[in-house]
Amino acid sequence: MSSNSIYDVIVIGGGPAGMMAAGTAAKHGKRVLLVEKNKVFGKKLSITGGGRCNILNYEPNTRQLLPYYGESEQFLYSTFSQFAVEKTWDFFHGLDLSLVVEARRRTFPVSQKAADVVNTLVKFCKDSGVDMMPDTSVEGFVSNDNEISAVKTSRGNFASKWFILATGGSSHPETGSTGEGLRWLKSLGHTVKQANPNIVPLVAKDDWVKALSGTKLEPVKIIFLGKKTKLIKKGGILFTHFGLSGPTILNSAKEVKELLKDGEVSTAIDCFPDKEIGELRQDILDIFTANKNKDVKNILKTVVPPGMSKTIYGFLPLEMQIKKVHSTTQKERYLLADLLKNLPLTITGTKGLDWAVVSDGGVPLTEVDTRTMRSKVVKNLSLVGDTLHISRPSGGYSLQLCWTTGFVAGNNA
Ligand SMILES: Cc1cc2nc3c(=O)[nH]c(=O)nc-3n(C[C@H](O)[C@H](O)[C@H](O)COP(=O)(O)OP(=O)(O)OC[C@H]3O[C@@H](n4cnc5c(N)ncnc54)[C@H](O)[C@@H]3O)c2cc1C
C-alpha cells in the first residue's frame, strides 16, 4: 500500500465497532482502510461473554431497550431508529451466524463461540472490500483547523477524506484498548469524561471466599450495608479468588462504589432468598429428622447450596461441627438457618479499570451528532463504540452499541 494513497474512509481500531463501521462504509462503495495495532482483529471481542460472546440483548422494542443506557437514552433514539436489535439479528443471520436467545434476553451465537463472531466480522470486512491492516499502530493525526488529513502509523502516514475512531476505552488494556484514542480526542478539542470502572468485580477481605473460587450461586439476595444506606440486589453471583463477580455483582458495582466511599462495606448473602427464615428452619429440621444418625459434617451437603458445604461447615461452632445430627439443639439449627440467610463478608474495593467489563468514560454524546455519529468538534471524524461516554449494564448492551454506532457511522462517513 503506498503511503500516498488517499482513502475515502480510514477506520482506526479493529474491534467490533471498527469492523462494523469499516464493512458498512465499504459496502456503500467507499474505499476503506481498517488499521489495527494487534496482529489479530477483535481481540477483546474474542473474550466477551466468557468466550461465548453475549452479542446483544434481545429487546426488539427500542423504547424498552434504551432506558438501559441511562442518561444517554435521549440521545440514542435517532441512532437506534436506523439500526437496532432486529436489524442486528438479521445482519448476523445474513452472514450465516445463527443466534440464540437465552435467559434475561442475553443472545449468543448458537455455536457459543466468540471466535465465530470475530471471524464473521473479519469476513464481512474482507468481502465488502475493506483494506485490512493489522499489526499497525496509529500514533496520531495530521490535522489542521479542526480537520484531519492523515493518520500517522508505524507503517507511515495514510491520507483520507474521512476518519472513524474506534479505538475503544481503557478497560482490559492487554486487548489493545489502551486509551490513546481518548487522548487524541482531547487534544483535538473534545471533552473526554474520565473512565469510571462501573461494571467490575468486587474485592472481599474474607479468606473463605478464595476456597469457593468458581462457585456460582443463583438466585441469591445480597445486601450491602453502607454507613448511611443499604443496597439490596437479587440474582446470580460468582465467587472468585479475590471476591465476587457474576452478573448481579457487576451490575451493582457502580452503587457499591458509592458505599465504599465511606469505608469497607459489610455484606450479607441470603442463599435462600425465596424462603422465609421460618420455612428454612423447618426444611432443616425435616432433613435433620430424616438423617438423625449422620454426622453434621456429612448432612450439610443436603442442606446448603451446591459447593457451599465446606464453607458453611467452617462457620459452625466447633461443638456443633463434631456432633451427630440427633444431638444438635434447636439453637444450633436456627444458627445454621441464620447463616444461610446472612452469610457475612466484607467488601473492601473493586478490581478497578483493568478488570472492568466496560468502562464508561469517553466523549459525551452532546459532542456527537447521534443521527450520523459525526463529531461536532472535528470536521471529518466519527466516533463509535467504547470511545463514547455511555454507561450501561452488562448483558449484551455494550456490543449492541458497537453494532448500532458502527453501522450508523459507516453509513454516514
Ligand atoms: C472481559 C470482557 C467481557 C465482555 N463481555 C461482553 C459481552 O458479553 N457482551 C457485551 O455486550 N459486551 C461485553 N464486553 C464489552 C465489549 O467487549 C466492549 O464494549 C467492546 O469490545 C467495545 O468495542 P470497541 O470496538 O469500541 O472497542 P475494542 O473492542 O476495545 O476495540 C478497539 C480496538 O482498537 C485497537 N486500537 C486501540 N488503539 C489503537 C491504535 N493506536 N492503533 C491501532 N489500533 C488501536 C485495539 O487494539 C482494539 O482492537 C466485555 C468486555 C470485557 C473486557
Tab-separated table of C-alpha atoms and ligand atoms in Angstrom:
chain	number	residue	atom	x	y	z
A	1	MET	CA	0.000	0.000	0.000
A	2	SER	CA	1.516	3.333	-0.976
A	3	SER	CA	1.657	5.858	1.829
A	4	ASN	CA	0.324	8.416	-0.653
A	5	SER	CA	-2.949	6.559	-1.215
A	6	ILE	CA	-5.994	8.624	-0.410
A	7	TYR	CA	-8.838	6.679	1.119
A	8	ASP	CA	-12.449	7.722	1.431
A	9	VAL	CA	-12.526	6.420	4.997
A	10	ILE	CA	-9.888	5.252	7.473
A	11	VAL	CA	-11.179	3.348	10.490
A	12	ILE	CA	-8.812	3.256	13.454
A	13	GLY	CA	-9.270	0.187	15.653
A	14	GLY	CA	-10.381	-3.262	14.518
A	15	GLY	CA	-12.733	-4.180	17.348
A	16	PRO	CA	-16.479	-4.819	16.910
A	17	ALA	CA	-17.385	-1.152	16.364
A	18	GLY	CA	-14.497	-0.550	13.937
A	19	MET	CA	-15.192	-3.675	11.870
A	20	MET	CA	-18.908	-2.859	11.687
A	21	ALA	CA	-18.139	0.706	10.577
A	22	ALA	CA	-15.472	-0.309	8.045
A	23	GLY	CA	-17.524	-3.069	6.416
A	24	THR	CA	-20.634	-0.875	6.245
A	25	ALA	CA	-18.774	2.030	4.627
A	26	ALA	CA	-17.116	-0.327	2.118
A	27	LYS	CA	-20.494	-1.869	1.231
A	28	HIS	CA	-21.520	1.626	0.137
A	29	GLY	CA	-18.661	1.659	-2.362
A	30	LYS	CA	-16.260	3.656	-0.186
A	31	ARG	CA	-12.537	2.933	-0.333
A	32	VAL	CA	-11.843	1.947	3.263
A	33	LEU	CA	-8.696	1.193	5.273
A	34	LEU	CA	-9.032	-0.527	8.665
A	35	VAL	CA	-5.970	-0.143	10.890
A	36	GLU	CA	-5.490	-2.383	13.934
A	37	LYS	CA	-2.423	-2.451	16.150
A	38	ASN	CA	-2.797	-6.101	17.204
A	39	LYS	CA	-1.796	-8.929	14.892
A	40	VAL	CA	-5.422	-10.085	15.024
A	41	PHE	CA	-8.741	-8.255	14.830
A	42	GLY	CA	-11.308	-8.277	17.639
A	43	LYS	CA	-9.047	-9.358	20.496
A	44	LYS	CA	-11.413	-8.056	23.196
A	45	LEU	CA	-14.440	-9.352	21.278
A	46	SER	CA	-12.933	-12.842	21.409
A	47	ILE	CA	-13.062	-12.862	25.246
A	48	THR	CA	-16.551	-11.405	25.597
A	49	GLY	CA	-19.224	-13.323	27.469
A	50	GLY	CA	-16.632	-15.693	28.934
A	51	GLY	CA	-15.620	-16.678	25.369
A	52	ARG	CA	-19.270	-17.169	24.282
A	53	CYS	CA	-19.944	-13.516	23.278
A	54	ASN	CA	-23.184	-12.062	24.563
A	55	ILE	CA	-23.676	-10.390	21.198
A	56	LEU	CA	-26.863	-8.445	22.001
A	57	ASN	CA	-29.789	-8.216	24.370
A	58	TYR	CA	-32.894	-9.315	22.511
A	59	GLU	CA	-35.240	-6.422	23.230
A	60	PRO	CA	-36.658	-5.523	19.803
A	61	ASN	CA	-38.694	-2.648	21.221
A	62	THR	CA	-36.286	0.298	21.191
A	63	ARG	CA	-38.410	2.199	23.721
A	64	GLN	CA	-37.942	-0.659	26.170
A	65	LEU	CA	-34.256	-1.067	25.336
A	66	LEU	CA	-32.923	2.467	25.516
A	67	PRO	CA	-33.677	3.210	29.198
A	68	TYR	CA	-30.897	0.694	29.947
A	69	TYR	CA	-28.447	3.308	28.640
A	70	GLY	CA	-29.303	5.706	31.479
A	71	GLU	CA	-28.830	9.379	30.742
A	72	SER	CA	-27.768	8.587	27.157
A	73	GLU	CA	-31.260	7.305	26.291
A	74	GLN	CA	-32.468	10.653	24.978
A	75	PHE	CA	-29.565	10.915	22.510
A	76	LEU	CA	-29.813	7.401	21.102
A	77	TYR	CA	-33.326	7.282	19.563
A	78	SER	CA	-32.169	8.642	16.193
A	79	THR	CA	-29.195	6.271	16.135
A	80	PHE	CA	-31.245	3.190	17.036
A	81	SER	CA	-34.034	4.169	14.609
A	82	GLN	CA	-31.527	3.277	11.871
A	83	PHE	CA	-30.106	0.044	13.250
A	84	ALA	CA	-31.424	-1.574	16.409
A	85	VAL	CA	-31.790	-5.102	17.747
A	86	GLU	CA	-33.800	-6.736	14.955
A	87	LYS	CA	-31.551	-5.353	12.235
A	88	THR	CA	-28.535	-6.621	14.176
A	89	TRP	CA	-30.145	-10.043	14.421
A	90	ASP	CA	-30.844	-10.041	10.646
A	91	PHE	CA	-27.355	-8.734	9.917
A	92	PHE	CA	-25.634	-11.662	11.636
A	93	HIS	CA	-28.092	-14.233	10.308
A	94	GLY	CA	-27.440	-12.822	6.823
A	95	LEU	CA	-23.753	-13.569	7.396
A	96	ASP	CA	-24.620	-17.180	8.383
A	97	LEU	CA	-24.086	-16.620	12.097
A	98	SER	CA	-27.128	-18.091	13.857
A	99	LEU	CA	-28.016	-16.643	17.239
A	100	VAL	CA	-29.882	-17.982	20.239
A	101	VAL	CA	-31.699	-16.024	22.952
A	102	GLU	CA	-31.011	-17.266	26.484
A	103	ALA	CA	-32.087	-16.168	29.993
A	104	ARG	CA	-32.655	-12.446	30.515
A	105	ARG	CA	-32.745	-11.902	26.711
A	106	ARG	CA	-28.985	-12.422	26.519
A	107	THR	CA	-28.203	-13.531	22.984
A	108	PHE	CA	-25.234	-15.647	21.902
A	109	PRO	CA	-24.046	-17.330	18.717
A	110	VAL	CA	-25.589	-20.819	18.503
A	111	SER	CA	-22.030	-22.189	18.371
A	112	GLN	CA	-21.359	-20.472	21.766
A	113	LYS	CA	-18.033	-19.269	20.379
A	114	ALA	CA	-16.960	-15.619	20.416
A	115	ALA	CA	-14.305	-16.568	17.837
A	116	ASP	CA	-17.123	-17.219	15.343
A	117	VAL	CA	-18.335	-13.634	15.796
A	118	VAL	CA	-14.817	-12.321	15.175
A	119	ASN	CA	-14.413	-14.488	12.053
A	120	THR	CA	-17.826	-13.413	10.747
A	121	LEU	CA	-16.913	-9.736	11.046
A	122	VAL	CA	-13.469	-10.182	9.532
A	123	LYS	CA	-15.063	-11.962	6.570
A	124	PHE	CA	-17.739	-9.242	6.314
A	125	CYS	CA	-14.995	-6.607	6.042
A	126	LYS	CA	-12.937	-8.590	3.532
A	127	ASP	CA	-15.961	-9.452	1.379
A	128	SER	CA	-17.026	-5.801	1.410
A	129	GLY	CA	-13.608	-4.792	0.066
A	130	VAL	CA	-12.020	-3.221	3.171
A	131	ASP	CA	-8.204	-2.958	3.104
A	132	MET	CA	-7.372	-4.711	6.392
A	133	MET	CA	-4.143	-3.633	8.043
A	134	PRO	CA	-3.358	-5.490	11.285
A	135	ASP	CA	-0.117	-5.150	13.263
A	136	THR	CA	-0.090	-1.413	12.574
A	137	SER	CA	-0.179	1.112	15.364
A	138	VAL	CA	-1.754	4.508	14.807
A	139	GLU	CA	0.389	7.102	16.553
A	140	GLY	CA	-1.607	10.265	15.951
A	141	PHE	CA	-3.240	12.501	13.351
A	142	VAL	CA	-2.051	15.085	10.877
A	143	SER	CA	-4.629	17.798	11.391
A	144	ASN	CA	-5.207	21.435	10.746
A	145	ASP	CA	-8.066	23.762	11.595
A	146	ASN	CA	-10.218	21.007	13.158
A	147	GLU	CA	-9.839	18.793	10.113
A	148	ILE	CA	-7.752	15.627	9.875
A	149	SER	CA	-5.847	14.896	6.695
A	150	ALA	CA	-3.944	11.710	7.597
A	151	VAL	CA	-3.137	9.193	10.300
A	152	LYS	CA	0.450	8.672	11.393
A	153	THR	CA	1.113	4.953	11.772
A	154	SER	CA	4.018	2.600	12.435
A	155	ARG	CA	3.950	1.961	8.649
A	156	GLY	CA	3.891	5.605	7.596
A	157	ASN	CA	1.161	8.165	7.016
A	158	PHE	CA	-2.163	7.367	5.347
A	159	ALA	CA	-4.392	10.093	3.986
A	160	SER	CA	-8.164	10.009	3.840
A	161	LYS	CA	-11.217	12.201	3.417
A	162	TRP	CA	-12.965	10.789	6.479
A	163	PHE	CA	-11.900	9.076	9.707
A	164	ILE	CA	-13.731	6.851	12.169
A	165	LEU	CA	-12.207	6.458	15.602
A	166	ALA	CA	-12.928	3.010	17.052
A	167	THR	CA	-10.024	2.579	19.455
A	168	GLY	CA	-12.252	1.562	22.399
A	169	GLY	CA	-11.965	2.714	26.003
A	170	SER	CA	-9.356	1.809	28.599
A	171	SER	CA	-10.572	-1.426	30.197
A	172	HIS	CA	-8.602	-4.660	29.743
A	173	PRO	CA	-5.643	-2.815	28.145
A	174	GLU	CA	-3.960	-6.134	27.258
A	175	THR	CA	-6.550	-6.455	24.456
A	176	GLY	CA	-5.286	-3.275	22.805
A	177	SER	CA	-7.658	-0.659	24.201
A	178	THR	CA	-5.048	1.413	25.958
A	179	GLY	CA	-6.818	4.766	25.802
A	180	GLU	CA	-4.668	6.694	23.340
A	181	GLY	CA	-7.701	7.396	21.122
A	182	LEU	CA	-9.235	9.288	24.014
A	183	ARG	CA	-6.040	11.316	24.476
A	184	TRP	CA	-6.066	12.336	20.776
A	185	LEU	CA	-9.716	13.338	21.050
A	186	LYS	CA	-8.839	15.616	23.947
A	187	SER	CA	-6.042	17.261	22.007
A	188	LEU	CA	-8.440	17.742	19.081
A	189	GLY	CA	-10.764	19.724	21.354
A	190	HIS	CA	-13.254	17.119	22.589
A	191	THR	CA	-14.248	16.735	26.210
A	192	VAL	CA	-13.245	13.314	27.485
A	193	LYS	CA	-15.022	12.078	30.586
A	194	GLN	CA	-12.831	10.123	32.977
A	195	ALA	CA	-13.279	6.372	32.625
A	196	ASN	CA	-15.106	5.032	35.583
A	197	PRO	CA	-14.880	1.268	36.029
A	198	ASN	CA	-18.532	0.732	36.759
A	199	ILE	CA	-19.074	-2.852	35.701
A	200	VAL	CA	-16.364	-4.513	37.678
A	201	PRO	CA	-15.889	-7.370	40.179
A	202	LEU	CA	-15.694	-6.641	43.914
A	203	VAL	CA	-12.818	-7.448	46.271
A	204	ALA	CA	-13.603	-9.171	49.594
A	205	LYS	CA	-11.450	-9.230	52.723
A	206	ASP	CA	-12.526	-12.723	53.775
A	207	ASP	CA	-10.212	-15.658	53.097
A	208	TRP	CA	-13.030	-18.225	52.895
A	209	VAL	CA	-14.115	-16.697	49.600
A	210	LYS	CA	-10.903	-17.882	47.902
A	211	ALA	CA	-11.722	-21.540	48.545
A	212	LEU	CA	-15.051	-21.066	46.730
A	213	SER	CA	-13.449	-19.633	43.575
A	214	GLY	CA	-15.543	-20.708	40.571
A	215	THR	CA	-18.694	-21.489	42.618
A	216	LYS	CA	-21.878	-19.897	41.294
A	217	LEU	CA	-24.963	-19.194	43.405
A	218	GLU	CA	-28.267	-18.318	41.744
A	219	PRO	CA	-30.523	-16.824	42.826
A	220	VAL	CA	-29.244	-15.098	45.931
A	221	LYS	CA	-30.188	-11.870	47.650
A	222	ILE	CA	-27.155	-9.820	48.517
A	223	ILE	CA	-27.318	-6.972	50.988
A	224	PHE	CA	-24.607	-4.303	51.012
A	225	LEU	CA	-24.684	-2.275	54.217
A	226	GLY	CA	-23.126	1.142	53.800
A	227	LYS	CA	-22.659	3.606	56.655
A	228	LYS	CA	-25.760	5.539	55.562
A	229	THR	CA	-27.630	3.384	53.070
A	230	LYS	CA	-28.409	-0.215	52.337
A	231	LEU	CA	-28.410	-1.794	48.890
A	232	ILE	CA	-30.348	-4.993	48.190
A	233	LYS	CA	-29.830	-6.956	44.951
A	234	LYS	CA	-31.120	-10.303	43.747
A	235	GLY	CA	-29.655	-12.571	41.051
A	236	GLY	CA	-26.581	-14.666	40.315
A	237	ILE	CA	-23.138	-14.311	41.904
A	238	LEU	CA	-19.803	-15.968	41.226
A	239	PHE	CA	-17.129	-16.431	43.894
A	240	THR	CA	-13.596	-15.698	42.689
A	241	HIS	CA	-10.126	-15.948	44.246
A	242	PHE	CA	-10.370	-12.273	45.219
A	243	GLY	CA	-14.059	-11.791	45.989
A	244	LEU	CA	-17.257	-11.665	43.988
A	245	SER	CA	-18.208	-11.398	40.340
A	246	GLY	CA	-21.131	-12.559	38.151
A	247	PRO	CA	-23.973	-10.530	36.624
A	248	THR	CA	-25.566	-9.236	39.817
A	249	ILE	CA	-22.249	-8.116	41.251
A	250	LEU	CA	-21.075	-6.474	38.013
A	251	ASN	CA	-24.329	-4.580	37.669
A	252	SER	CA	-24.248	-3.476	41.329
A	253	ALA	CA	-20.629	-2.308	41.327
A	254	LYS	CA	-21.437	1.312	40.487
A	255	GLU	CA	-23.704	1.636	43.538
A	256	VAL	CA	-21.359	-0.353	45.787
A	257	LYS	CA	-18.558	2.035	44.841
A	258	GLU	CA	-20.651	4.855	46.263
A	259	LEU	CA	-20.987	2.961	49.574
A	260	LEU	CA	-17.227	2.257	49.555
A	261	LYS	CA	-16.551	5.996	49.707
A	262	ASP	CA	-17.406	5.731	53.429
A	263	GLY	CA	-15.142	2.707	54.013
A	264	GLU	CA	-15.484	-1.077	53.915
A	265	VAL	CA	-18.954	-2.415	53.165
A	266	SER	CA	-20.455	-5.138	55.378
A	267	THR	CA	-22.267	-7.547	53.136
A	268	ALA	CA	-24.632	-10.462	53.699
A	269	ILE	CA	-25.584	-13.161	51.204
A	270	ASP	CA	-29.031	-14.703	51.503
A	271	CYS	CA	-28.558	-18.133	49.882
A	272	PHE	CA	-32.313	-18.852	50.000
A	273	PRO	CA	-33.969	-15.561	49.019
A	274	ASP	CA	-37.273	-17.209	48.142
A	275	LYS	CA	-37.713	-18.791	51.590
A	276	GLU	CA	-38.715	-17.075	54.801
A	277	ILE	CA	-36.462	-17.898	57.753
A	278	GLY	CA	-39.253	-19.980	59.347
A	279	GLU	CA	-39.613	-22.072	56.201
A	280	LEU	CA	-35.860	-22.662	56.023
A	281	ARG	CA	-35.702	-23.641	59.716
A	282	GLN	CA	-38.494	-26.166	59.059
A	283	ASP	CA	-36.658	-27.570	55.988
A	284	ILE	CA	-33.514	-28.015	58.077
A	285	LEU	CA	-35.492	-29.719	60.831
A	286	ASP	CA	-37.102	-32.076	58.277
A	287	ILE	CA	-33.721	-33.008	56.781
A	288	PHE	CA	-32.155	-33.454	60.224
A	289	THR	CA	-35.091	-35.612	61.397
A	290	ALA	CA	-34.766	-37.838	58.350
A	291	ASN	CA	-30.985	-38.209	58.870
A	292	LYS	CA	-30.722	-38.442	62.671
A	293	ASN	CA	-27.733	-40.735	62.855
A	294	LYS	CA	-25.490	-38.942	60.388
A	295	ASP	CA	-22.653	-36.581	61.305
A	296	VAL	CA	-23.464	-32.874	60.964
A	297	LYS	CA	-20.458	-32.635	58.646
A	298	ASN	CA	-21.987	-35.150	56.220
A	299	ILE	CA	-25.532	-33.815	56.219
A	300	LEU	CA	-24.661	-30.246	55.289
A	301	LYS	CA	-24.449	-31.083	51.569
A	302	THR	CA	-28.185	-31.825	51.641
A	303	VAL	CA	-28.999	-28.522	53.329
A	304	VAL	CA	-26.800	-25.885	51.683
A	305	PRO	CA	-26.443	-24.823	48.006
A	306	PRO	CA	-24.068	-26.983	45.885
A	307	GLY	CA	-20.398	-26.308	46.516
A	308	MET	CA	-21.006	-24.454	49.800
A	309	SER	CA	-20.904	-27.215	52.438
A	310	LYS	CA	-17.213	-26.879	53.426
A	311	THR	CA	-17.573	-23.125	53.787
A	312	ILE	CA	-20.738	-23.296	55.874
A	313	TYR	CA	-19.178	-26.059	57.997
A	314	GLY	CA	-16.260	-23.714	58.713
A	315	PHE	CA	-18.687	-21.118	60.085
A	316	LEU	CA	-20.346	-23.513	62.567
A	317	PRO	CA	-19.268	-23.520	66.228
A	318	LEU	CA	-16.752	-26.268	66.981
A	319	GLU	CA	-19.109	-28.197	69.271
A	320	MET	CA	-21.721	-28.367	66.509
A	321	GLN	CA	-19.178	-29.397	63.851
A	322	ILE	CA	-18.380	-32.626	65.672
A	323	LYS	CA	-21.934	-33.610	66.633
A	324	LYS	CA	-24.260	-36.288	65.318
A	325	VAL	CA	-27.385	-34.732	63.810
A	326	HIS	CA	-29.660	-36.115	66.579
A	327	SER	CA	-27.758	-34.283	69.311
A	328	THR	CA	-27.974	-30.808	67.699
A	329	THR	CA	-30.075	-28.277	69.575
A	330	GLN	CA	-32.801	-26.027	68.189
A	331	LYS	CA	-30.464	-23.061	68.801
A	332	GLU	CA	-27.806	-24.678	66.601
A	333	ARG	CA	-30.288	-25.436	63.819
A	334	TYR	CA	-31.522	-21.834	63.961
A	335	LEU	CA	-27.929	-20.650	63.777
A	336	LEU	CA	-27.419	-22.692	60.602
A	337	ALA	CA	-30.559	-21.183	59.057
A	338	ASP	CA	-29.434	-17.663	60.052
A	339	LEU	CA	-26.056	-18.286	58.447
A	340	LEU	CA	-27.650	-19.378	55.180
A	341	LYS	CA	-29.854	-16.276	55.190
A	342	ASN	CA	-26.998	-13.931	56.201
A	343	LEU	CA	-23.618	-15.251	55.109
A	344	PRO	CA	-21.310	-12.394	56.124
A	345	LEU	CA	-18.398	-10.931	54.187
A	346	THR	CA	-16.709	-7.564	53.847
A	347	ILE	CA	-16.194	-5.755	50.568
A	348	THR	CA	-13.079	-3.587	50.537
A	349	GLY	CA	-12.994	-2.286	46.967
A	350	THR	CA	-13.410	-3.032	43.261
A	351	LYS	CA	-10.900	-4.645	40.900
A	352	GLY	CA	-10.501	-1.327	39.052
A	353	LEU	CA	-10.200	-0.370	35.426
A	354	ASP	CA	-8.065	-3.322	34.314
A	355	TRP	CA	-10.887	-5.693	35.259
A	356	ALA	CA	-13.816	-3.587	34.162
A	357	VAL	CA	-16.143	-5.239	31.659
A	358	VAL	CA	-16.980	-1.871	30.219
A	359	SER	CA	-15.804	1.452	31.307
A	360	ASP	CA	-17.934	4.417	30.502
A	361	GLY	CA	-15.712	7.420	30.013
A	362	GLY	CA	-15.041	8.947	26.635
A	363	VAL	CA	-16.704	11.650	24.622
A	364	PRO	CA	-20.139	12.796	25.832
A	365	LEU	CA	-22.944	12.358	23.317
A	366	THR	CA	-23.601	16.123	23.410
A	367	GLU	CA	-20.451	16.475	21.280
A	368	VAL	CA	-21.597	13.978	18.634
A	369	ASP	CA	-24.400	14.213	16.083
A	370	THR	CA	-26.074	10.955	17.031
A	371	ARG	CA	-28.013	10.808	13.741
A	372	THR	CA	-24.695	10.235	11.958
A	373	MET	CA	-22.134	9.620	14.766
A	374	ARG	CA	-20.131	12.541	13.334
A	375	SER	CA	-18.084	14.638	15.725
A	376	LYS	CA	-19.386	18.150	16.288
A	377	VAL	CA	-15.822	19.318	17.012
A	378	VAL	CA	-13.675	17.746	14.287
A	379	LYS	CA	-14.967	18.261	10.730
A	380	ASN	CA	-14.280	14.818	9.257
A	381	LEU	CA	-14.318	12.408	12.196
A	382	SER	CA	-16.910	9.952	13.513
A	383	LEU	CA	-16.844	8.246	16.902
A	384	VAL	CA	-18.108	4.764	17.687
A	385	GLY	CA	-18.262	2.064	20.362
A	386	ASP	CA	-16.387	2.462	23.621
A	387	THR	CA	-14.886	5.850	22.652
A	388	LEU	CA	-18.278	7.263	23.715
A	389	HIS	CA	-19.333	8.079	27.264
A	390	ILE	CA	-22.380	5.854	27.715
A	391	SER	CA	-22.997	3.871	30.876
A	392	ARG	CA	-24.898	0.585	30.541
A	393	PRO	CA	-25.345	-2.692	32.347
A	394	SER	CA	-23.768	-5.978	31.287
A	395	GLY	CA	-25.942	-8.283	29.201
A	396	GLY	CA	-25.163	-7.510	25.556
A	397	TYR	CA	-25.880	-3.767	25.725
A	398	SER	CA	-22.260	-2.784	25.044
A	399	LEU	CA	-21.863	-4.788	21.865
A	400	GLN	CA	-25.267	-3.554	20.674
A	401	LEU	CA	-23.837	-0.041	20.923
A	402	CYS	CA	-20.918	-1.150	18.754
A	403	TRP	CA	-23.214	-2.609	16.080
A	404	THR	CA	-25.519	0.414	16.086
A	405	THR	CA	-22.943	3.207	16.230
A	406	GLY	CA	-20.615	1.317	13.853
A	407	PHE	CA	-23.379	0.860	11.293
A	408	VAL	CA	-24.571	4.470	11.501
A	409	ALA	CA	-21.030	5.873	11.318
A	410	GLY	CA	-20.135	3.635	8.355
A	411	ASN	CA	-23.334	4.629	6.595
A	412	ASN	CA	-22.686	8.329	7.083
A	413	ALA	CA	-18.920	8.558	6.538
B	1	LIG	C1	-13.912	-9.416	29.729
B	1	LIG	C2	-14.949	-8.668	28.952
B	1	LIG	C3	-16.127	-9.289	28.604
B	1	LIG	C4	-17.127	-8.585	27.912
B	1	LIG	N1	-18.247	-9.246	27.553
B	1	LIG	C5	-19.214	-8.568	26.872
B	1	LIG	C6	-20.380	-9.248	26.411
B	1	LIG	O1	-20.512	-10.479	26.535
B	1	LIG	N2	-21.328	-8.512	25.781
B	1	LIG	C7	-21.191	-7.158	25.580
B	1	LIG	O2	-22.101	-6.536	25.034
B	1	LIG	N3	-20.060	-6.511	25.936
B	1	LIG	C8	-19.072	-7.186	26.557
B	1	LIG	N4	-17.921	-6.535	26.902
B	1	LIG	C9	-17.731	-5.128	26.466
B	1	LIG	C10	-17.302	-5.109	24.981
B	1	LIG	O3	-16.280	-6.048	24.777
B	1	LIG	C11	-16.812	-3.720	24.577
B	1	LIG	O4	-17.860	-2.801	24.826
B	1	LIG	C12	-16.461	-3.708	23.084
B	1	LIG	O5	-15.385	-4.585	22.806
B	1	LIG	C13	-16.093	-2.302	22.626
B	1	LIG	O6	-15.789	-2.392	21.258
B	1	LIG	P1	-14.945	-1.292	20.511
B	1	LIG	O7	-14.842	-1.730	19.106
B	1	LIG	O8	-15.481	0.059	20.805
B	1	LIG	O9	-13.512	-1.331	21.219
B	1	LIG	P2	-12.457	-2.562	21.440
B	1	LIG	O10	-13.139	-3.864	21.386
B	1	LIG	O11	-11.727	-2.163	22.652
B	1	LIG	O12	-11.562	-2.422	20.154
B	1	LIG	C14	-10.695	-1.334	19.961
B	1	LIG	C15	-9.589	-1.774	19.037
B	1	LIG	O13	-8.797	-0.644	18.716
B	1	LIG	C16	-7.445	-1.052	18.668
B	1	LIG	N5	-6.572	0.108	18.923
B	1	LIG	C17	-6.509	0.847	20.051
B	1	LIG	N6	-5.571	1.813	19.909
B	1	LIG	C18	-5.058	1.666	18.664
B	1	LIG	C19	-4.043	2.337	17.935
B	1	LIG	N7	-3.368	3.355	18.469
B	1	LIG	N8	-3.757	1.921	16.684
B	1	LIG	C20	-4.427	0.867	16.125
B	1	LIG	N9	-5.382	0.189	16.772
B	1	LIG	C21	-5.697	0.580	18.017
B	1	LIG	C22	-7.330	-2.076	19.797
B	1	LIG	O14	-6.226	-2.920	19.632
B	1	LIG	C23	-8.664	-2.793	19.687
B	1	LIG	O15	-8.583	-3.946	18.875
B	1	LIG	C24	-16.921	-7.221	27.570
B	1	LIG	C25	-15.718	-6.600	27.904
B	1	LIG	C26	-14.727	-7.310	28.582
B	1	LIG	C27	-13.435	-6.622	28.905
